[in-house]
Every structure is written in structure tokens, then in C-alpha cells.
Amino acid sequence: MEILGASLRICVDDLEAAIPFYERLSGGRALRFRRGGVEVAAVGSFLLMSGPEEELEILRKVAATIAVKDVDEAHRLLTELGARVVAGPVPTPAGRNLLAVHPDGSVFEYVDQRGG
């Protein structure tokens, strides 16, 4: 499985106030989208999220988002290594994702940019 990078997930109270800081910090522009009731801004290596507390509570359990070349390949390897895939692979606005619980109990989102 080829890991292309990782994004740190940050829950913020005010997305509009947070975006300029992270744009200047990373030198990039925010790519915005919505996932359910949560507003998301991807800025460099940061995923900023803001929304209803009940949805953020679930999102906070995910340690990081890992970009991979192929989510199907990640699914096979994670399962082989004893991780438990709890959601996906499913289509996203940018590709596909899955959520996996590693054997140590940590939760990660794996994403690719392939159609599915």
C-alpha cells in the first residue's frame, strides 16, 4: 500500500476565522466542502471541521486522514494485518474513503482520489 500523505484533523468553533490562519501557515488555499452537517476546509496538511457537536464528537475519534493510492489495496492490507474496517470503501466528493480501527484501537480514515 502506498501512503501519499496524511492530514491532521482539527475541530474549530469558527471555520471562517480559522481558515486565514491555516492558509497563511501552509501557503495554500482552502478547499471547502460539506460532509453531513459539518463544514470542512482542507488547507495544506490540515482538515478543519466545524459543525454540530454531536457530529464533531464522532469525527474527533479519527486520529488522522491518510491519503493512499488505492483504498481497495488499503482495505486488503489493513484486514490482513488485523485492522477492523468499520465503514467503506464509499465514494466521497474527491474519491473514496474507509474508516479502520487498528489493532491498537486507534481510528484512521483512508482516502484515495479514484472514482468508485
XYZ file of C-alpha atoms in Angstrom:
116
model
C 0.000 0.000 0.000
C 1.424 3.356 -0.992
C 0.804 6.157 1.538
C 0.853 9.531 -0.199
C 0.483 11.745 2.875
C -1.572 12.496 5.963
C -3.875 15.286 7.100
C -4.309 16.439 10.658
C -7.951 16.784 11.688
C -8.805 19.901 13.683
C -12.258 20.769 15.030
C -12.773 24.535 15.238
C -15.619 26.662 16.577
C -15.405 29.255 13.782
C -14.285 27.942 10.409
C -14.266 31.391 8.789
C -11.915 32.727 11.471
C -9.621 29.677 11.329
C -9.146 29.467 7.544
C -6.947 32.588 7.073
C -4.503 31.409 9.765
C -4.081 27.954 8.199
C -3.881 29.381 4.652
C -1.007 31.660 5.716
C 0.629 28.873 7.734
C 0.527 26.344 4.889
C 0.883 28.760 1.972
C -2.169 27.233 0.300
C -5.820 27.969 -0.370
C -8.682 26.237 1.437
C -10.711 23.683 -0.492
C -14.152 23.655 1.081
C -16.839 21.000 1.164
C -19.595 19.740 3.379
C -19.909 16.285 4.958
C -23.339 15.892 6.513
C -23.839 18.853 8.831
C -20.112 19.569 9.087
C -18.323 22.260 7.080
C -14.812 21.149 6.097
C -11.859 23.132 4.779
C -8.796 21.266 3.518
C -5.786 23.580 3.827
C -2.393 22.050 3.127
C -1.975 19.175 5.587
C -4.870 20.336 7.772
C -8.550 19.347 7.687
C -10.536 21.990 9.566
C -14.021 20.921 10.638
C -16.850 22.878 12.185
C -20.426 21.911 12.883
C -22.853 20.410 15.374
C -21.141 18.991 18.462
C -22.823 15.583 18.087
C -21.209 15.162 14.650
C -17.826 16.578 15.727
C -17.757 14.165 18.666
C -17.647 11.260 16.215
C -15.079 12.954 13.949
C -12.737 13.623 16.891
C -12.272 9.867 17.317
C -10.428 9.696 13.978
C -6.719 10.341 14.612
C -5.820 11.415 11.060
C -6.724 11.091 7.409
C -4.243 9.028 5.396
C -4.065 9.583 1.623
C -3.336 6.358 -0.248
C -3.030 5.451 -3.892
C -5.844 2.877 -3.734
C -8.420 2.407 -0.959
C -9.154 -1.148 -2.108
C -5.498 -2.063 -1.638
C -5.519 -0.368 1.785
C -8.642 -2.364 2.706
C -6.951 -5.657 1.795
C -3.739 -4.880 3.695
C -5.476 -3.458 6.774
C -7.691 -6.538 7.022
C -4.704 -8.844 6.533
C -2.852 -7.051 9.358
C -5.763 -7.378 11.788
C -7.394 -3.964 11.485
C -11.190 -3.772 11.506
C -12.742 -1.772 8.650
C -15.846 -0.177 10.156
C -17.042 1.871 7.157
C -16.397 1.833 3.439
C -14.941 1.924 0.996
C -17.516 4.515 -0.048
C -17.490 7.340 -2.612
C -16.596 10.865 -1.426
C -16.592 14.200 -3.281
C -12.899 13.639 -4.138
C -12.620 9.837 -4.472
C -13.281 7.084 -1.942
C -12.670 6.505 1.762
C -12.847 3.952 4.515
C -12.584 4.050 8.296
C -10.435 1.466 10.038
C -9.723 0.628 13.656
C -6.117 -0.510 14.003
C -5.307 -3.402 16.369
C -4.133 -0.843 18.994
C -7.590 0.796 18.955
C -6.659 3.948 17.027
C -9.051 5.026 14.261
C -7.906 6.343 10.874
C -9.625 7.447 7.705
C -8.007 6.249 4.474
C -8.792 8.167 1.261
C -7.902 7.974 -2.407
C -8.743 10.143 -5.384
C -10.059 7.387 -7.594
C -13.605 7.079 -8.817
C -15.555 4.247 -7.364
